[in-house]
mmCIF file of C-alpha atoms and ligand atoms in Angstrom:
data_model
loop_
_atom_site.group_PDB
_atom_site.id
_atom_site.type_symbol
_atom_site.label_atom_id
_atom_site.label_comp_id
_atom_site.label_asym_id
_atom_site.label_seq_id
_atom_site.Cartn_x
_atom_site.Cartn_y
_atom_site.Cartn_z
ATOM 1 C CA MET A 1 -3.952 22.101 -19.825
ATOM 2 C CA ILE A 2 -0.204 21.938 -19.705
ATOM 3 C CA ILE A 3 1.662 20.752 -22.769
ATOM 4 C CA ASP A 4 4.884 19.725 -21.101
ATOM 5 C CA GLY A 5 7.990 21.422 -22.472
ATOM 6 C CA MET A 6 6.145 22.727 -25.554
ATOM 7 C CA ALA A 7 7.779 26.161 -25.589
ATOM 8 C CA ASP A 8 11.113 26.529 -27.356
ATOM 9 C CA ARG A 9 13.674 28.931 -28.811
ATOM 10 C CA PRO A 10 13.984 30.019 -32.474
ATOM 11 C CA LEU A 11 15.759 27.550 -34.749
ATOM 12 C CA GLU A 12 17.766 28.481 -37.818
ATOM 13 C CA GLU A 13 16.455 25.426 -39.665
ATOM 14 C CA LEU A 14 12.904 26.776 -39.153
ATOM 15 C CA GLY A 15 13.823 30.215 -40.523
ATOM 16 C CA ASN A 16 14.290 31.456 -36.960
ATOM 17 C CA LYS A 17 10.868 30.351 -35.890
ATOM 18 C CA THR A 18 10.206 28.256 -32.811
ATOM 19 C CA PRO A 19 8.607 24.814 -33.309
ATOM 20 C CA LEU A 20 5.327 26.223 -31.985
ATOM 21 C CA GLU A 21 5.562 29.136 -34.459
ATOM 22 C CA ALA A 22 6.367 26.764 -37.311
ATOM 23 C CA ALA A 23 3.839 24.016 -36.550
ATOM 24 C CA LYS A 24 0.375 24.158 -38.098
ATOM 25 C CA THR A 25 -1.881 24.763 -35.093
ATOM 26 C CA PRO A 26 -5.188 26.181 -36.362
ATOM 27 C CA LYS A 27 -7.111 25.251 -33.207
ATOM 28 C CA MET A 28 -4.619 26.788 -30.810
ATOM 29 C CA ASP A 29 -4.503 29.917 -32.982
ATOM 30 C CA HIS A 30 -8.290 30.099 -32.942
ATOM 31 C CA MET A 31 -8.199 29.802 -29.178
ATOM 32 C CA SER A 32 -5.781 32.756 -29.046
ATOM 33 C CA GLN A 33 -8.189 34.807 -31.182
ATOM 34 C CA LEU A 34 -11.093 34.020 -28.836
ATOM 35 C CA GLY A 35 -9.156 34.470 -25.621
ATOM 36 C CA VAL A 36 -6.800 36.594 -23.599
ATOM 37 C CA ASN A 37 -3.093 35.855 -24.087
ATOM 38 C CA GLY A 38 0.186 36.356 -22.302
ATOM 39 C CA ILE A 39 3.479 34.767 -21.408
ATOM 40 C CA MET A 40 4.265 33.098 -18.127
ATOM 41 C CA ASP A 41 7.337 32.450 -16.040
ATOM 42 C CA PRO A 42 6.518 29.151 -14.328
ATOM 43 C CA ILE A 43 8.426 30.145 -11.166
ATOM 44 C CA LYS A 44 10.073 33.501 -11.887
ATOM 45 C CA PRO A 45 12.009 35.011 -14.801
ATOM 46 C CA GLY A 46 15.103 33.047 -15.733
ATOM 47 C CA ILE A 47 14.525 30.212 -13.271
ATOM 48 C CA ARG A 48 14.809 26.819 -14.975
ATOM 49 C CA ALA A 49 11.826 24.936 -13.625
ATOM 50 C CA GLY A 50 11.479 21.201 -13.328
ATOM 51 C CA SER A 51 8.112 19.785 -14.306
ATOM 52 C CA ASP A 52 7.390 19.143 -10.634
ATOM 53 C CA THR A 53 8.306 22.593 -9.293
ATOM 54 C CA ALA A 54 6.534 24.304 -12.220
ATOM 55 C CA HIS A 55 3.316 22.382 -11.615
ATOM 56 C CA LEU A 56 3.433 23.142 -7.893
ATOM 57 C CA SER A 57 3.824 26.825 -8.676
ATOM 58 C CA ILE A 58 0.986 26.803 -11.207
ATOM 59 C CA LEU A 59 -1.281 25.089 -8.667
ATOM 60 C CA GLY A 60 -0.540 27.886 -6.199
ATOM 61 C CA TYR A 61 1.995 26.141 -3.963
ATOM 62 C CA ASP A 62 5.359 27.732 -3.197
ATOM 63 C CA PRO A 63 7.860 25.230 -4.615
ATOM 64 C CA TYR A 64 10.613 26.656 -2.441
ATOM 65 C CA THR A 65 8.787 25.462 0.694
ATOM 66 C CA VAL A 66 6.817 22.458 -0.594
ATOM 67 C CA TYR A 67 9.482 20.843 -2.786
ATOM 68 C CA THR A 68 12.167 18.882 -0.941
ATOM 69 C CA GLY A 69 13.093 16.474 -3.723
ATOM 70 C CA ARG A 70 11.581 14.289 -6.376
ATOM 71 C CA GLY A 71 11.211 11.184 -4.187
ATOM 72 C CA PRO A 72 7.911 12.065 -2.460
ATOM 73 C CA PHE A 73 6.127 12.883 -5.739
ATOM 74 C CA GLU A 74 7.404 9.755 -7.476
ATOM 75 C CA ALA A 75 6.307 7.663 -4.478
ATOM 76 C CA ALA A 76 2.805 9.174 -4.437
ATOM 77 C CA GLY A 77 2.645 8.774 -8.213
ATOM 78 C CA VAL A 78 3.242 5.013 -8.104
ATOM 79 C CA GLY A 79 0.553 4.581 -5.496
ATOM 80 C CA VAL A 80 2.248 4.722 -2.091
ATOM 81 C CA ASP A 81 -0.067 6.470 0.371
ATOM 82 C CA VAL A 82 2.600 8.838 1.581
ATOM 83 C CA MET A 83 2.121 10.826 4.777
ATOM 84 C CA PRO A 84 3.701 14.134 5.798
ATOM 85 C CA GLY A 85 7.069 13.402 7.402
ATOM 86 C CA ASP A 86 7.758 10.250 5.388
ATOM 87 C CA ILE A 87 11.177 10.224 3.709
ATOM 88 C CA ALA A 88 10.883 9.066 0.094
ATOM 89 C CA PHE A 89 13.588 8.061 -2.381
ATOM 90 C CA ARG A 90 13.729 7.170 -6.042
ATOM 91 C CA CYS A 91 15.496 3.855 -6.536
ATOM 92 C CA ASN A 92 16.998 1.737 -9.241
ATOM 93 C CA PHE A 93 16.987 -2.022 -9.199
ATOM 94 C CA SER A 94 20.627 -2.675 -10.100
ATOM 95 C CA THR A 95 23.058 -5.522 -10.483
ATOM 96 C CA ALA A 96 25.874 -5.805 -7.946
ATOM 97 C CA SER A 97 28.748 -8.260 -7.674
ATOM 98 C CA ALA A 98 29.449 -9.945 -4.316
ATOM 99 C CA ASP A 99 32.005 -7.223 -3.481
ATOM 100 C CA GLY A 100 29.482 -4.412 -4.097
ATOM 101 C CA ILE A 101 30.589 -3.300 -7.555
ATOM 102 C CA ILE A 102 27.577 -2.132 -9.557
ATOM 103 C CA THR A 103 27.921 -3.918 -12.879
ATOM 104 C CA ASP A 104 24.597 -2.722 -14.305
ATOM 105 C CA ARG A 105 22.728 0.230 -12.793
ATOM 106 C CA ARG A 106 19.545 -0.783 -14.637
ATOM 107 C CA ALA A 107 19.670 -4.539 -13.966
ATOM 108 C CA GLY A 108 19.475 -5.479 -17.625
ATOM 109 C CA ARG A 109 16.572 -3.035 -18.026
ATOM 110 C CA ILE A 110 14.386 -5.456 -16.109
ATOM 111 C CA ARG A 111 10.707 -5.254 -17.058
ATOM 112 C CA GLU A 112 9.041 -8.173 -15.299
ATOM 113 C CA GLY A 113 9.100 -9.552 -11.785
ATOM 114 C CA THR A 114 9.893 -6.291 -10.005
ATOM 115 C CA ASP A 115 6.540 -6.533 -8.169
ATOM 116 C CA GLU A 116 7.685 -9.840 -6.645
ATOM 117 C CA LEU A 117 11.043 -8.319 -5.719
ATOM 118 C CA ALA A 118 9.227 -5.387 -4.122
ATOM 119 C CA ASP A 119 7.023 -7.766 -2.098
ATOM 120 C CA THR A 120 10.141 -9.393 -0.694
ATOM 121 C CA LEU A 121 11.704 -6.032 0.171
ATOM 122 C CA ASN A 122 8.539 -5.025 2.023
ATOM 123 C CA SER A 123 9.282 -7.812 4.490
ATOM 124 C CA ILE A 124 12.387 -5.974 5.734
ATOM 125 C CA GLU A 125 12.091 -5.354 9.466
ATOM 126 C CA LEU A 126 14.446 -2.999 11.219
ATOM 127 C CA GLU A 127 15.358 -2.923 14.902
ATOM 128 C CA GLU A 128 14.711 0.830 14.723
ATOM 129 C CA ASP A 129 11.020 1.739 14.883
ATOM 130 C CA VAL A 130 10.949 2.588 11.175
ATOM 131 C CA GLU A 131 8.691 1.097 8.534
ATOM 132 C CA VAL A 132 10.160 0.201 5.120
ATOM 133 C CA ILE A 133 7.740 0.624 2.198
ATOM 134 C CA PHE A 134 8.916 -0.393 -1.221
ATOM 135 C CA LYS A 135 7.036 -0.133 -4.527
ATOM 136 C CA GLU A 136 8.089 -0.907 -8.065
ATOM 137 C CA SER A 137 7.600 1.687 -10.797
ATOM 138 C CA THR A 138 8.189 1.209 -14.521
ATOM 139 C CA GLY A 139 11.162 -0.847 -15.729
ATOM 140 C CA HIS A 140 14.101 -0.846 -13.343
ATOM 141 C CA ARG A 141 12.669 2.057 -11.355
ATOM 142 C CA ALA A 142 11.156 1.891 -7.902
ATOM 143 C CA VAL A 143 10.506 3.993 -4.819
ATOM 144 C CA LEU A 144 11.453 3.519 -1.200
ATOM 145 C CA VAL A 145 9.654 5.210 1.672
ATOM 146 C CA LEU A 146 10.902 5.264 5.274
ATOM 147 C CA ARG A 147 8.216 6.005 7.857
ATOM 148 C CA GLY A 148 8.970 6.712 11.484
ATOM 149 C CA LYS A 149 10.108 9.301 13.995
ATOM 150 C CA GLY A 150 13.447 11.098 13.929
ATOM 151 C CA LEU A 151 14.162 10.762 10.189
ATOM 152 C CA SER A 152 15.669 13.324 7.817
ATOM 153 C CA ASP A 153 15.934 13.776 4.060
ATOM 154 C CA GLN A 154 19.415 15.282 4.398
ATOM 155 C CA VAL A 155 21.236 12.147 3.275
ATOM 156 C CA SER A 156 23.481 11.383 0.314
ATOM 157 C CA ASP A 157 22.742 9.095 -2.652
ATOM 158 C CA ALA A 158 23.823 5.446 -2.825
ATOM 159 C CA ASP A 159 23.730 5.385 -6.611
ATOM 160 C CA PRO A 160 27.306 5.695 -7.999
ATOM 161 C CA LYS A 161 25.808 7.041 -11.287
ATOM 162 C CA HIS A 162 28.192 4.908 -13.395
ATOM 163 C CA ASP A 163 28.580 1.181 -13.936
ATOM 164 C CA GLY A 164 31.788 -0.437 -12.690
ATOM 165 C CA LYS A 165 31.891 1.507 -9.417
ATOM 166 C CA LYS A 166 31.093 0.335 -5.910
ATOM 167 C CA PHE A 167 27.757 1.582 -4.558
ATOM 168 C CA LYS A 168 28.172 4.528 -2.251
ATOM 169 C CA GLU A 169 27.883 4.396 1.497
ATOM 170 C CA VAL A 170 25.109 6.816 2.486
ATOM 171 C CA PHE A 171 25.979 9.589 4.964
ATOM 172 C CA GLY A 172 24.165 12.459 6.670
ATOM 173 C CA LEU A 173 24.567 15.816 4.936
ATOM 174 C CA ASP A 174 23.879 18.366 7.645
ATOM 175 C CA GLY A 175 25.512 16.888 10.761
ATOM 176 C CA SER A 176 22.137 16.382 12.480
ATOM 177 C CA LEU A 177 21.411 13.273 14.556
ATOM 178 C CA GLU A 178 18.356 12.614 12.392
ATOM 179 C CA ALA A 179 20.354 12.650 9.154
ATOM 180 C CA ASP A 180 23.030 10.369 10.580
ATOM 181 C CA ALA A 181 20.385 7.955 11.899
ATOM 182 C CA THR A 182 18.606 7.932 8.522
ATOM 183 C CA ALA A 183 21.899 7.188 6.754
ATOM 184 C CA VAL A 184 22.530 4.219 9.066
ATOM 185 C CA ILE A 185 19.040 2.872 8.319
ATOM 186 C CA LEU A 186 19.434 3.368 4.598
ATOM 187 C CA ASN A 187 22.777 1.545 4.536
ATOM 188 C CA LYS A 188 21.108 -1.351 6.343
ATOM 189 C CA VAL A 189 18.223 -1.429 3.868
ATOM 190 C CA ILE A 190 20.634 -1.498 0.915
ATOM 191 C CA LYS A 191 22.638 -4.335 2.468
ATOM 192 C CA LYS A 192 19.484 -6.284 3.289
ATOM 193 C CA SER A 193 18.193 -5.749 -0.237
ATOM 194 C CA TYR A 194 21.248 -7.577 -1.591
ATOM 195 C CA GLU A 195 20.874 -10.424 0.936
ATOM 196 C CA LEU A 196 17.172 -10.844 0.118
ATOM 197 C CA LEU A 197 17.403 -10.441 -3.654
ATOM 198 C CA LYS A 198 20.611 -12.209 -4.663
ATOM 199 C CA ASP A 199 19.023 -15.687 -4.608
ATOM 200 C CA HIS A 200 15.423 -14.585 -5.242
ATOM 201 C CA PRO A 201 13.562 -16.888 -7.672
ATOM 202 C CA VAL A 202 13.051 -13.966 -10.079
ATOM 203 C CA ASN A 203 16.805 -13.432 -10.218
ATOM 204 C CA ILE A 204 17.665 -17.126 -10.467
ATOM 205 C CA GLU A 205 15.440 -17.268 -13.521
ATOM 206 C CA ARG A 206 17.027 -14.115 -14.937
ATOM 207 C CA MET A 207 20.516 -15.530 -14.533
ATOM 208 C CA GLU A 208 19.453 -18.797 -16.145
ATOM 209 C CA ASN A 209 18.239 -16.742 -19.106
ATOM 210 C CA GLY A 210 21.502 -14.819 -19.243
ATOM 211 C CA ASP A 211 19.961 -11.588 -17.883
ATOM 212 C CA ASN A 212 21.545 -9.436 -15.207
ATOM 213 C CA PRO A 213 19.887 -10.035 -11.832
ATOM 214 C CA ALA A 214 18.133 -7.154 -10.020
ATOM 215 C CA ASN A 215 19.907 -7.925 -6.771
ATOM 216 C CA ILE A 216 20.322 -4.559 -5.063
ATOM 217 C CA ILE A 217 18.432 -1.289 -4.717
ATOM 218 C CA LEU A 218 20.170 2.058 -5.010
ATOM 219 C CA PRO A 219 18.237 4.959 -3.448
ATOM 220 C CA ARG A 220 18.712 8.593 -4.438
ATOM 221 C CA GLY A 221 16.848 11.914 -4.421
ATOM 222 C CA ALA A 222 15.688 11.832 -0.785
ATOM 223 C CA GLY A 223 12.808 14.130 0.053
ATOM 224 C CA ALA A 224 10.502 14.602 3.012
ATOM 225 C CA VAL A 225 6.817 14.345 2.146
ATOM 226 C CA PRO A 226 5.523 17.897 2.558
ATOM 227 C CA GLU A 227 2.515 19.127 4.470
ATOM 228 C CA ALA A 228 0.529 20.642 1.584
ATOM 229 C CA GLU A 229 -2.881 22.239 2.089
ATOM 230 C CA PRO A 230 -5.321 20.165 0.024
ATOM 231 C CA PHE A 231 -6.029 21.891 -3.291
ATOM 232 C CA ASN A 232 -9.770 21.377 -2.841
ATOM 233 C CA ASP A 233 -9.728 23.259 0.497
ATOM 234 C CA LYS A 234 -7.402 25.956 -0.777
ATOM 235 C CA TYR A 235 -9.749 26.904 -3.623
ATOM 236 C CA ASP A 236 -13.048 25.364 -2.478
ATOM 237 C CA VAL A 237 -13.287 23.172 -5.578
ATOM 238 C CA LYS A 238 -13.569 19.512 -6.468
ATOM 239 C CA SER A 239 -10.500 18.787 -8.576
ATOM 240 C CA ALA A 240 -9.011 16.034 -10.677
ATOM 241 C CA CYS A 241 -5.846 15.421 -12.646
ATOM 242 C CA ILE A 242 -5.341 13.713 -15.987
ATOM 243 C CA ALA A 243 -1.594 13.223 -16.384
ATOM 244 C CA GLU A 244 0.642 10.646 -17.962
ATOM 245 C CA THR A 245 3.688 10.508 -15.719
ATOM 246 C CA GLY A 246 3.976 9.307 -12.148
ATOM 247 C CA LEU A 247 5.718 12.542 -11.243
ATOM 248 C CA ILE A 248 2.754 14.774 -12.153
ATOM 249 C CA GLN A 249 0.239 12.248 -10.810
ATOM 250 C CA GLY A 250 2.226 12.271 -7.569
ATOM 251 C CA ILE A 251 1.959 16.058 -7.319
ATOM 252 C CA ALA A 252 -1.795 15.793 -7.832
ATOM 253 C CA LYS A 253 -2.060 13.095 -5.156
ATOM 254 C CA ILE A 254 -0.043 15.067 -2.620
ATOM 255 C CA ALA A 255 -2.356 18.025 -3.404
ATOM 256 C CA GLY A 256 -5.306 15.717 -2.714
ATOM 257 C CA MET A 257 -6.704 15.749 -6.253
ATOM 258 C CA ASP A 258 -8.459 12.764 -7.822
ATOM 259 C CA VAL A 259 -6.104 11.119 -10.323
ATOM 260 C CA ILE A 260 -7.768 9.766 -13.467
ATOM 261 C CA GLU A 261 -5.928 7.031 -15.348
ATOM 262 C CA VAL A 262 -6.141 6.960 -19.144
ATOM 263 C CA GLU A 263 -5.535 3.765 -21.053
ATOM 264 C CA GLY A 264 -2.752 4.036 -23.591
ATOM 265 C CA ALA A 265 -1.244 7.173 -22.032
ATOM 266 C CA THR A 266 2.496 6.552 -22.306
ATOM 267 C CA GLY A 267 3.987 9.986 -21.639
ATOM 268 C CA GLY A 268 5.742 9.779 -24.992
ATOM 269 C CA VAL A 269 5.007 10.990 -28.519
ATOM 270 C CA ASP A 270 3.290 7.625 -29.144
ATOM 271 C CA THR A 271 0.674 8.301 -26.477
ATOM 272 C CA ASN A 272 -3.030 7.750 -27.158
ATOM 273 C CA LEU A 273 -4.206 11.355 -27.499
ATOM 274 C CA ASP A 274 -7.658 10.230 -28.542
ATOM 275 C CA ASN A 275 -8.194 8.427 -25.238
ATOM 276 C CA ILE A 276 -6.817 11.441 -23.364
ATOM 277 C CA ALA A 277 -9.235 13.796 -25.164
ATOM 278 C CA ASN A 278 -12.170 11.465 -24.493
ATOM 279 C CA SER A 279 -11.278 11.302 -20.813
ATOM 280 C CA ILE A 280 -11.036 15.096 -20.555
ATOM 281 C CA ILE A 281 -14.418 15.580 -22.239
ATOM 282 C CA LYS A 282 -16.086 12.912 -20.111
ATOM 283 C CA ASN A 283 -14.692 14.190 -16.818
ATOM 284 C CA ALA A 284 -15.363 17.843 -17.631
ATOM 285 C CA SER A 285 -19.057 16.964 -17.760
ATOM 286 C CA LEU A 286 -18.902 15.253 -14.334
ATOM 287 C CA ASN A 287 -18.941 17.200 -11.129
ATOM 288 C CA TYR A 288 -15.385 18.517 -11.209
ATOM 289 C CA ASP A 289 -14.757 22.257 -10.897
ATOM 290 C CA PHE A 290 -11.139 22.003 -11.943
ATOM 291 C CA ILE A 291 -9.123 19.564 -14.027
ATOM 292 C CA LEU A 292 -5.352 19.693 -14.374
ATOM 293 C CA ILE A 293 -4.183 18.112 -17.625
ATOM 294 C CA ASN A 294 -0.582 17.300 -18.483
ATOM 295 C CA ILE A 295 0.474 15.903 -21.842
ATOM 296 C CA ASP A 296 4.121 14.936 -21.892
ATOM 297 C CA GLY A 297 5.295 14.074 -25.431
ATOM 298 C CA ALA A 298 6.624 17.494 -26.490
ATOM 299 C CA ASP A 299 8.998 17.496 -23.520
ATOM 300 C CA GLU A 300 10.296 14.059 -24.442
ATOM 301 C CA ALA A 301 10.928 15.186 -28.026
ATOM 302 C CA GLY A 302 12.680 18.284 -26.668
ATOM 303 C CA HIS A 303 14.968 16.244 -24.413
ATOM 304 C CA ASP A 304 15.769 14.010 -27.374
ATOM 305 C CA GLY A 305 16.499 17.041 -29.576
ATOM 306 C CA ASN A 306 14.076 15.563 -32.087
ATOM 307 C CA LEU A 307 12.583 18.509 -33.995
ATOM 308 C CA LYS A 308 10.463 16.422 -36.344
ATOM 309 C CA GLU A 309 8.805 14.581 -33.470
ATOM 310 C CA LYS A 310 8.220 17.803 -31.555
ATOM 311 C CA LEU A 311 6.560 19.481 -34.545
ATOM 312 C CA GLU A 312 4.386 16.453 -35.272
ATOM 313 C CA PHE A 313 3.378 16.072 -31.667
ATOM 314 C CA ILE A 314 2.385 19.736 -31.314
ATOM 315 C CA GLU A 315 0.210 19.368 -34.424
ATOM 316 C CA LYS A 316 -1.460 16.270 -32.956
ATOM 317 C CA VAL A 317 -2.091 18.032 -29.652
ATOM 318 C CA ASP A 318 -3.742 20.830 -31.646
ATOM 319 C CA GLU A 319 -6.550 18.380 -32.456
ATOM 320 C CA VAL A 320 -7.075 17.678 -28.763
ATOM 321 C CA VAL A 321 -7.220 21.422 -28.071
ATOM 322 C CA GLY A 322 -9.871 21.758 -30.777
ATOM 323 C CA ARG A 323 -12.030 19.132 -29.120
ATOM 324 C CA ILE A 324 -11.778 20.695 -25.669
ATOM 325 C CA MET A 325 -12.640 24.110 -27.100
ATOM 326 C CA GLU A 326 -16.042 22.720 -27.998
ATOM 327 C CA ILE A 327 -16.932 22.146 -24.348
ATOM 328 C CA GLU A 328 -19.161 25.012 -23.259
ATOM 329 C CA ASP A 329 -19.298 27.004 -20.044
ATOM 330 C CA LEU A 330 -15.782 26.605 -18.829
ATOM 331 C CA TYR A 331 -12.551 28.484 -18.581
ATOM 332 C CA PHE A 332 -9.913 26.694 -20.592
ATOM 333 C CA ILE A 333 -6.290 27.611 -19.991
ATOM 334 C CA LEU A 334 -3.636 26.338 -22.391
ATOM 335 C CA THR A 335 0.028 26.693 -21.527
ATOM 336 C CA ALA A 336 3.304 24.823 -20.926
ATOM 337 C CA ASP A 337 5.177 24.170 -17.695
ATOM 338 C CA HIS A 338 8.547 25.340 -19.069
ATOM 339 C CA SER A 339 10.487 25.480 -22.332
ATOM 340 C CA THR A 340 12.422 22.400 -23.470
ATOM 341 C CA PRO A 341 14.283 23.807 -26.489
ATOM 342 C CA ILE A 342 15.453 21.421 -29.183
ATOM 343 C CA SER A 343 18.779 23.292 -29.207
ATOM 344 C CA VAL A 344 19.322 22.773 -25.467
ATOM 345 C CA MET A 345 17.712 19.332 -24.943
ATOM 346 C CA ASP A 346 16.778 20.326 -21.402
ATOM 347 C CA HIS A 347 14.526 22.813 -19.630
ATOM 348 C CA THR A 348 15.339 26.516 -19.863
ATOM 349 C CA GLY A 349 14.037 29.567 -18.018
ATOM 350 C CA ASP A 350 12.362 31.144 -21.074
ATOM 351 C CA PRO A 351 8.745 32.162 -20.427
ATOM 352 C CA VAL A 352 5.985 30.113 -22.035
ATOM 353 C CA PRO A 353 2.854 31.238 -23.917
ATOM 354 C CA LEU A 354 -0.498 31.127 -22.171
ATOM 355 C CA VAL A 355 -4.069 31.663 -23.351
ATOM 356 C CA ILE A 356 -7.371 31.670 -21.472
ATOM 357 C CA LYS A 357 -10.660 31.114 -23.258
ATOM 358 C CA GLY A 358 -14.025 31.461 -21.542
ATOM 359 C CA PRO A 359 -16.962 33.747 -20.724
ATOM 360 C CA ASN A 360 -16.649 37.523 -20.241
ATOM 361 C CA LEU A 361 -12.970 37.882 -21.037
ATOM 362 C CA ARG A 362 -11.217 41.053 -22.182
ATOM 363 C CA VAL A 363 -10.343 39.429 -25.502
ATOM 364 C CA ASP A 364 -7.173 40.887 -27.018
ATOM 365 C CA HIS A 365 -5.796 41.183 -30.558
ATOM 366 C CA VAL A 366 -3.474 38.138 -30.485
ATOM 367 C CA SER A 367 -4.260 35.770 -33.350
ATOM 368 C CA GLN A 368 -1.594 33.069 -33.010
ATOM 369 C CA PHE A 369 -0.652 30.821 -30.142
ATOM 370 C CA ASN A 370 3.112 30.910 -29.732
ATOM 371 C CA GLU A 371 5.908 32.302 -27.594
ATOM 372 C CA ARG A 372 6.256 35.692 -29.326
ATOM 373 C CA ALA A 373 2.695 36.423 -30.432
ATOM 374 C CA ALA A 374 1.309 35.739 -26.949
ATOM 375 C CA ALA A 375 3.721 38.247 -25.402
ATOM 376 C CA SER A 376 1.693 41.192 -26.729
ATOM 377 C CA GLY A 377 -1.590 39.936 -25.271
ATOM 378 C CA GLY A 378 -3.758 41.298 -22.492
ATOM 379 C CA LEU A 379 -2.220 39.221 -19.723
ATOM 380 C CA CYS A 380 1.278 40.525 -20.520
ATOM 381 C CA ARG A 381 3.825 38.615 -18.449
ATOM 382 C CA ILE A 382 2.652 36.704 -15.397
ATOM 383 C CA ARG A 383 4.051 34.044 -13.082
ATOM 384 C CA GLY A 384 2.827 30.494 -12.609
ATOM 385 C CA SER A 385 1.716 31.438 -9.120
ATOM 386 C CA ASP A 386 -0.677 34.064 -10.607
ATOM 387 C CA ILE A 387 -2.734 31.557 -12.587
ATOM 388 C CA MET A 388 -5.023 30.213 -9.880
ATOM 389 C CA ASN A 389 -5.694 33.756 -8.606
ATOM 390 C CA ILE A 390 -6.627 34.910 -12.113
ATOM 391 C CA LEU A 391 -8.816 31.868 -12.692
ATOM 392 C CA MET A 392 -10.622 32.135 -9.352
ATOM 393 C CA ASP A 393 -11.228 35.836 -9.989
ATOM 394 C CA LEU A 394 -12.636 35.183 -13.475
ATOM 395 C CA MET A 395 -14.971 32.602 -11.935
ATOM 396 C CA ASN A 396 -16.054 35.138 -9.281
ATOM 397 C CA ARG A 397 -14.873 32.745 -6.602
ATOM 398 C CA SER A 398 -12.097 34.764 -4.988
ATOM 399 C CA SER A 399 -12.429 36.754 -1.792
ATOM 400 C CA LYS A 400 -11.835 40.469 -1.688
ATOM 401 C CA PHE A 401 -8.682 41.878 -0.096
ATOM 402 C CA GLY A 402 -9.814 44.916 1.893
ATOM 403 C CA ALA A 403 -13.166 46.690 2.223
HETATM 404 ZN ZN1 LIG B 1 7.703 19.562 -17.715
HETATM 405 ZN ZN1 LIG B 2 11.538 17.571 -19.117
#
């Protein structure tokens, strides 16, 4: 169970405690007393992990080989059946003027009708033997997948990043034929998106209502869909994932895990933690050997620099932890994927606390679950990539190295 971005740095306003040290977390503390504790570097000491690369590492994949960009995981997360070799991009629906100036990168924060726009974009046919797959995500966000031979993810972004600038011509980044060919295709797709969307009924209605039309797509964050050994084969388990964001769901899908949707899971501090807890308890009693859980709200509060929300959210998550602790006969690991300190408002490379509760553990003396208390526990300091090995060994499911 990964509480996204929960770990933090000491804050003067908390008497030099971290939010996790200051929050009232009786259940997590009880778990520390019953378990074996340590701190973890999601990738390695001092490396600032993204949520995606941290999760890959924790699941036993080398992020430096598997991770080529955020696009593939976003695409899998919104339900595109990506295949190894596909080139995936994150996109914005944006508003462009006839001369290509982007007047609103978020197309008036469009919320409805993007599925119809995506349907239209899926009709794009290219003279090259490349398939164009387009899928809307939340709000103005979407994904684009190019499928075909001779493609590369070494291409630049079209998104100018600021309103009032012309969208950028995409170019190959590494001088390869594949990158140059992919850039040509992408430029065509962007141009066609404007032709197809500028007079689309959804946009006509938007303009009549005084809203900015979503008349162009701006791809960025190209990545090649990796060849990842299915998690279930790697560890001989049946696995599932309960996560709130498309990014983490996408990682689970690319790893071949079952993805369980929870109603009311928003990825924010307003998420329905009760539904999440119920789903965890229900699925833990089904025939899964392994469930990856990600709860996102603490990270959001960290990015917003909102201490009050972070403290409150940690205390609410404590209740969920208490309920999962009641499930018998399982190993329960509680940790974070990285620190998102209030003072930094972004991820840092600080290690995160980790506790394992379950049968036959060498229980240590740690009595509180937080960044500093956990550091003196029996696990000492480990890396994200150690977790699956430790878990498989505790479950007597690992193979011996040597005679
Ligand atoms: Zn994260
Ligand atoms: Zn984050």
